[in-house]
Coordinates of C-alpha atoms in Angstrom, one line a residue:
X1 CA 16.4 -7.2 5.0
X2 CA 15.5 -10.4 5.7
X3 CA 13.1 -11.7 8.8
X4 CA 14.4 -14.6 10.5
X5 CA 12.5 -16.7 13.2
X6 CA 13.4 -19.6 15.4
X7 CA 11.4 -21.9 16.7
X8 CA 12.3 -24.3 19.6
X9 CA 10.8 -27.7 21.0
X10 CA 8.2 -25.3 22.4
X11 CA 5.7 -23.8 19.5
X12 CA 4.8 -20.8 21.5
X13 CA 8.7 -19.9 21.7
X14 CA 8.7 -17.9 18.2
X15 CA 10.9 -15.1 18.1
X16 CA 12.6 -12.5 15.7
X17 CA 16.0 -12.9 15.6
X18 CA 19.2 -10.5 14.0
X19 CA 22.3 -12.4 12.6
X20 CA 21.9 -15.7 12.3
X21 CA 25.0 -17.4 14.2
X22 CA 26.9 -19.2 11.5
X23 CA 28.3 -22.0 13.7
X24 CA 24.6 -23.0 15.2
X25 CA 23.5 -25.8 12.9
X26 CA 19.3 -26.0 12.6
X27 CA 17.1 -29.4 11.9
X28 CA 15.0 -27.9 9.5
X29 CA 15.1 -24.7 7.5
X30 CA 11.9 -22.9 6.3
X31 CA 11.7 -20.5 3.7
X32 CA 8.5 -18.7 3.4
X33 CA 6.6 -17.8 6.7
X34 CA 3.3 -17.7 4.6
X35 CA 0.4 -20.4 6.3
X36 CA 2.6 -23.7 4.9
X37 CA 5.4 -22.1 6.3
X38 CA 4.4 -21.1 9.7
X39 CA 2.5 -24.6 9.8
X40 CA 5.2 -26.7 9.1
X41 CA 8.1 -24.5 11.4
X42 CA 5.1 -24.6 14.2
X43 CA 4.4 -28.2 13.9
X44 CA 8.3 -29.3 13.8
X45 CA 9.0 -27.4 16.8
X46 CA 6.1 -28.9 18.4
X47 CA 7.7 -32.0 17.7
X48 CA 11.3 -31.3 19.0
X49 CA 13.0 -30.0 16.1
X50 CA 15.1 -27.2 15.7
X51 CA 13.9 -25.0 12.9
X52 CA 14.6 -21.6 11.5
X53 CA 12.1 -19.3 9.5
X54 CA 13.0 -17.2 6.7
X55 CA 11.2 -14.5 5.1
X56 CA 12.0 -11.6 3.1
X57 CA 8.7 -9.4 4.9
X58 CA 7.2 -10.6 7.5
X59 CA 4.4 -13.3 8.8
X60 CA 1.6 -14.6 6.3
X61 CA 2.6 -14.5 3.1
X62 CA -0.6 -13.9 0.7
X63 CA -2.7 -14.9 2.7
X64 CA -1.7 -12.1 5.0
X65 CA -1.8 -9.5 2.6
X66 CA -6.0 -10.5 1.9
X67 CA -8.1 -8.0 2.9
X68 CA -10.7 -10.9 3.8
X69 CA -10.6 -14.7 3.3
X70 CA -14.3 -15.9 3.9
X71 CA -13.4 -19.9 3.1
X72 CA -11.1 -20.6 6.1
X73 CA -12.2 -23.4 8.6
X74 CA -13.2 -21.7 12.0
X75 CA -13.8 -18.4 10.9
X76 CA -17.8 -18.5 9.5
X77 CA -17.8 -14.8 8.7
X78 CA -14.2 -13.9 7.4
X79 CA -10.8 -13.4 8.6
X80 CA -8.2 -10.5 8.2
X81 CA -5.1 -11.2 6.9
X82 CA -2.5 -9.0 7.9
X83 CA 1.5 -10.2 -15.9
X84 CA -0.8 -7.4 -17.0
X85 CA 1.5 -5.4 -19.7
X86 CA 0.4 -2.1 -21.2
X87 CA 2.7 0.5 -20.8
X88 CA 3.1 2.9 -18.1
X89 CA 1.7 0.4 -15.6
X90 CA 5.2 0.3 -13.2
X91 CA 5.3 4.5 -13.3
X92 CA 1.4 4.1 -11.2
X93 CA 2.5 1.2 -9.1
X94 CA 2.2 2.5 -5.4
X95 CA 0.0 5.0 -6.0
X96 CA -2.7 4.0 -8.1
X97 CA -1.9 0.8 -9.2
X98 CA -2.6 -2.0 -6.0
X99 CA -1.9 -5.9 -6.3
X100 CA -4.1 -6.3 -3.1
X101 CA -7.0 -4.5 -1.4
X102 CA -5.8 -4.0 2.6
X103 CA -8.0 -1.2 4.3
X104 CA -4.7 1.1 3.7
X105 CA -5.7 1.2 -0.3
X106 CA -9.5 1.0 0.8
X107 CA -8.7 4.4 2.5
X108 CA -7.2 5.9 -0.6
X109 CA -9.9 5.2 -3.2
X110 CA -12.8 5.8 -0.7
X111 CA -15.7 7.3 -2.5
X112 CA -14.8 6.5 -5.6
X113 CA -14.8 4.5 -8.9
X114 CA -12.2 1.7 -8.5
X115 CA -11.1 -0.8 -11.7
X116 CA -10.2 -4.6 -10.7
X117 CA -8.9 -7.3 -13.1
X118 CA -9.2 -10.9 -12.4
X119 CA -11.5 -13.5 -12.6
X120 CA -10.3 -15.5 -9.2
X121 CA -11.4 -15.7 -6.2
X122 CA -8.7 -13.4 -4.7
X123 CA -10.0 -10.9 -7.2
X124 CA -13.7 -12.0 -5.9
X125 CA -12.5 -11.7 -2.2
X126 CA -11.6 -8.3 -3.3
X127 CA -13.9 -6.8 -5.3
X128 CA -16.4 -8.1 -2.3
X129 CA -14.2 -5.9 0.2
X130 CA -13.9 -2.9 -1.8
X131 CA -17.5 -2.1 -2.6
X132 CA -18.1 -2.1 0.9
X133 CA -15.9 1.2 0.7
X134 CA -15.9 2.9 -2.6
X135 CA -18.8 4.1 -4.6
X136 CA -18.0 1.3 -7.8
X137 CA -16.2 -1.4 -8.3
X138 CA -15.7 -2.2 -12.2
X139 CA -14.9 -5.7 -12.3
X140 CA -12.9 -6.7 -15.7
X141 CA -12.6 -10.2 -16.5
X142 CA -10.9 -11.9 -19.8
X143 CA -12.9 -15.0 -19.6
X144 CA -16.5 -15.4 -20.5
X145 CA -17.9 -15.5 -17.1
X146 CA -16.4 -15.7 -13.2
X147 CA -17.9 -19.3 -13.0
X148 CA -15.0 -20.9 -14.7
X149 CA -12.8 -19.7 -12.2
X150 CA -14.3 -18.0 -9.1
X151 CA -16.1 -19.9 -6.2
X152 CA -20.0 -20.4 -6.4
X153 CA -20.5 -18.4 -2.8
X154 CA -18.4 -15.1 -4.3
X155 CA -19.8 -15.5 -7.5
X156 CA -23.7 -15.5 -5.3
X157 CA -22.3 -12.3 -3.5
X158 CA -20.8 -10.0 -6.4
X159 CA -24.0 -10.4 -8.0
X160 CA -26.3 -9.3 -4.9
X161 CA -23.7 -5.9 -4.7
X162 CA -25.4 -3.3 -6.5
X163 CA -22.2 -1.4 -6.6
X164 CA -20.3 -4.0 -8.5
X165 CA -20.3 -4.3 -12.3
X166 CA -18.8 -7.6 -13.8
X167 CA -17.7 -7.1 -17.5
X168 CA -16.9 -10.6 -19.1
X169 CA -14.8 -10.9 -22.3
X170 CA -12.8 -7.6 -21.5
X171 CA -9.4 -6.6 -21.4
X172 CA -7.6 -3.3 -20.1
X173 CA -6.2 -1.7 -23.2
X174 CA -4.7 2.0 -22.1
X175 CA -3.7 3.7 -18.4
X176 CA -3.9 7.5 -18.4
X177 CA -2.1 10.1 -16.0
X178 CA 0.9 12.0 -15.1
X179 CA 3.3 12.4 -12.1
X180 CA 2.7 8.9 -11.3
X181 CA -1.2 9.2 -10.7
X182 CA -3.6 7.8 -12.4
X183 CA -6.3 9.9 -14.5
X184 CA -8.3 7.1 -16.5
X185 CA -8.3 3.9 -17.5
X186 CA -9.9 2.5 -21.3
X187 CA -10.6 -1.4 -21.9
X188 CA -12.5 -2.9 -24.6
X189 CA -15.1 -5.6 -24.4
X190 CA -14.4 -8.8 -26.9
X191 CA -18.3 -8.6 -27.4
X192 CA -19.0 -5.2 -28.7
X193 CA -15.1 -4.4 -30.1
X194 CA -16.0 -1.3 -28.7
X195 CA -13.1 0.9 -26.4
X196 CA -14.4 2.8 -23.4
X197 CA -12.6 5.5 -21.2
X198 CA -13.4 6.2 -17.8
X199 CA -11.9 8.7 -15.3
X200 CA -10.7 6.1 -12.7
X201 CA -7.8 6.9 -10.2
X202 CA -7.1 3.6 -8.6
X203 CA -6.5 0.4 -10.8
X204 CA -6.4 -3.2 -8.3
X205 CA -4.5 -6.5 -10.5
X206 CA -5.8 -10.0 -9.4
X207 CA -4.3 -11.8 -12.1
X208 CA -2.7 -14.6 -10.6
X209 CA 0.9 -14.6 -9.0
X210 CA 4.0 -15.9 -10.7
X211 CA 6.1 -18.1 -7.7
X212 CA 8.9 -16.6 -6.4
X213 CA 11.6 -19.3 -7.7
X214 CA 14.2 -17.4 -9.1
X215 CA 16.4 -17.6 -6.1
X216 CA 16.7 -21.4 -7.1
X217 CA 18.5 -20.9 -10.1
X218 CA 21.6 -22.9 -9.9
X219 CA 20.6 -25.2 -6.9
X220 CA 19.1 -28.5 -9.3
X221 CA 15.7 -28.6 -8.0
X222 CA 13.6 -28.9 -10.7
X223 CA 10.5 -26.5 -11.8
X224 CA 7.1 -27.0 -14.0
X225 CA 7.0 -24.6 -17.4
X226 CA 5.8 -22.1 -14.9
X227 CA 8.9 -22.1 -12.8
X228 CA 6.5 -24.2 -9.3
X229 CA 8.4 -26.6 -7.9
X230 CA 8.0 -30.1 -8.9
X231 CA 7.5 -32.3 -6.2
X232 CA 6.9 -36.2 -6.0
X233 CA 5.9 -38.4 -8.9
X234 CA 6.2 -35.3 -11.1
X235 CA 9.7 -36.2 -11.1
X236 CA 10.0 -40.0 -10.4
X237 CA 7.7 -42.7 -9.3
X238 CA 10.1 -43.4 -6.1
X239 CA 9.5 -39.9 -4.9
X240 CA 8.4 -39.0 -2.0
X241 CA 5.0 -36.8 -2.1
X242 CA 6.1 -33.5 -1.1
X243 CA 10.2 -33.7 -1.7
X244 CA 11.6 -32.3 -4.6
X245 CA 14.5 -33.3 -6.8
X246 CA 16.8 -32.6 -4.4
X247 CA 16.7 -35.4 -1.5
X248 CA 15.8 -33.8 2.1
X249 CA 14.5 -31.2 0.3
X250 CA 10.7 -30.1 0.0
X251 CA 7.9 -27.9 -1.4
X252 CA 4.8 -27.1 0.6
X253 CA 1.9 -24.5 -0.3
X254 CA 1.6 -22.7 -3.3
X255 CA 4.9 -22.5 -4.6
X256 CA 4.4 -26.1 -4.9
X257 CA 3.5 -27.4 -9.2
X258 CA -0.5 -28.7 -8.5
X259 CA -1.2 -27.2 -5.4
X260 CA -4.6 -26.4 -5.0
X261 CA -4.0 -22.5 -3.8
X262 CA -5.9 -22.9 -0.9
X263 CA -5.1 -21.9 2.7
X264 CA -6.1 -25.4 4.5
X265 CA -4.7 -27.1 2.4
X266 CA -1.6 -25.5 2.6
X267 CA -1.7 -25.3 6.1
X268 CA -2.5 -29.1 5.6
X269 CA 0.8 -29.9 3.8
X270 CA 2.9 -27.5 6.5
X271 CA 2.0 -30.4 9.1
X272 CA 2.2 -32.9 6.7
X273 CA 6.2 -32.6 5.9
X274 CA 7.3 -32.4 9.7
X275 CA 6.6 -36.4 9.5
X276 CA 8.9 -36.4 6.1
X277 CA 11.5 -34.4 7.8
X278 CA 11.8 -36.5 10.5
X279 CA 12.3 -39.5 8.4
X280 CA 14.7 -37.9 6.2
X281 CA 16.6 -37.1 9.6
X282 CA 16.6 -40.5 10.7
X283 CA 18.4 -41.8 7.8
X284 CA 21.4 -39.2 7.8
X285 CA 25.2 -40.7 8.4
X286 CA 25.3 -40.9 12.4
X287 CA 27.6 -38.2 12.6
X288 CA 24.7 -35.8 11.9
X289 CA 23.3 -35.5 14.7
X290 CA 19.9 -33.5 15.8
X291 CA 20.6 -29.8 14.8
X292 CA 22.3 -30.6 11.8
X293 CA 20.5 -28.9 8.8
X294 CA 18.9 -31.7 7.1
X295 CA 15.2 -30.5 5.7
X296 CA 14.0 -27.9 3.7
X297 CA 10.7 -27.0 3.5
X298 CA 9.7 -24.3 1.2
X299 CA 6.3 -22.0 0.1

């Protein structure tokens, strides 16, 4: 089921809608409700247009899923928010194997040994909430340290947690259990060579996110080898910055190929398009009027 909002001229007007009326014609259509989303169906409405929101769940994207984000403007001590293969890993999913740490999978490992894997900062962000909550967190990284890829303040607090082990050069290798749950989990460190099992229940991946493009198959908008949208002079010089290969048609936030993965600035880029939509709605034939779906803006 998807969740469709429409904003008017009025940004506080925001409301969940059912059936979308198939004669009404919108100004702008968002897909995505995440922070570029929400910014840049907020701002346009703020600015007189007529925009629709789509998004398969609900408001916030990943950023709403984050337990804690701790490097958002405004917010000194945190906000809410509301492709590992070995095999067996989908028959645990749900039960004991998480993609993000919200106080509901905090509940369910609570006094216990937990398993993360990622190097990241959302795997930092993590690994920082959970040991407030179980009794370790084993935190397994590939790379050889968390510097390469983790922010110098997250880095600074994993390693004042005395409950938080970092294992560098080491890669999950087998997943135990039956029924579904979990029993114990065995990596190996790239150091050593050596292959250790431990009896761990609950198993969190932080290994980066692969966009969610697929639905563009067919519609000639072009995509980087790692299926983000390609946006400005990616594809030509006469681009504009944010539109894609399609004219009137753009990428914003992390979908986005070279976006920088971070909540400002994908907030950033949400307000940034209304000012590209509007153009791009000033030079359509005069017979498309205001509330005729011109812009696209995507995260």
């Amino acid at each position: 089921m998807e969740a469709f909002y429409t904003i008017r001229p009025k940004p506080s007007l925001l409301a969940a809608v059912g059936p979308i009326d198939p004669n009404r014609l919108f100004d702008v259509v968002v897909v995505g409700a995440g922070p570029a989303g929400l910014a840049a169906a907020v701002y346009g409405g703020s600015e007189g247009l007529s925009v629709l929101a789509l998004d398969c769940r609900a408001f916030g994207g990943q950023a709403g899923a984050s337990a804690r984000i701790e490097n958002y403007l405004g917010f000194p001590t945190g906000i809410s928010g509301m492709a590992l293969a070995v095999d067996g890993l989908d028959s645990f999913e749900g039960s004991s194997v998480h993609y993000w740490a919200s106080p509901l999978e905090a509940k369910l490992c609570a006094g216990q040994e937990v398993a993360l894997v990622g190097g990241g900062n959302s795997a930092g962000q993590a690994a920082v909430y959970l040991a407030g909550q179980v009794v370790k967190v084993w935190l397994l990284v590939r790379g050889p340290s968390l510097a390469s890829g983790m922010s110098q303040y997250l880095v600074d607090r994993l390693e004042g947690l005395s409950n938080v082990e970092v294992l560098t050069r080491t890669t999950v290798t087998g997943l135990e259990g039956n029924g579904g749950i979990l029993d114990a989990i065995r990596w190996r460190s790239g150091i050593s060579g050596d292959e250790v099992r431990r009896k761990i229940r609950h198993l969190f991946l932080f290994i980066g996110a692969e966009p969610n493009t697929d639905w563009l198959a067919g519609s000639g908008i072009a995509l980087d080898r790692k299926k983000f949208v390609l946006t400005g002079s990616d594809i030509d010089e006469d681009r504009g910055l944010l539109e894609t290969s399609r004219k009137g048609i753009f990428a914003i936030g992390d979908v986005r190929s070279g976006s920088v993965k971070r909540v400002a600035a994908a907030v950033g880029e949400g307000a940034q398009v209304v000012t590209m939509l509007h153009a791009n709605l000033r030079g359509l034939p005069s017979d498309l009027t205001p509330s005729a779906s011109a812009g696209v803006a995507q995260i």
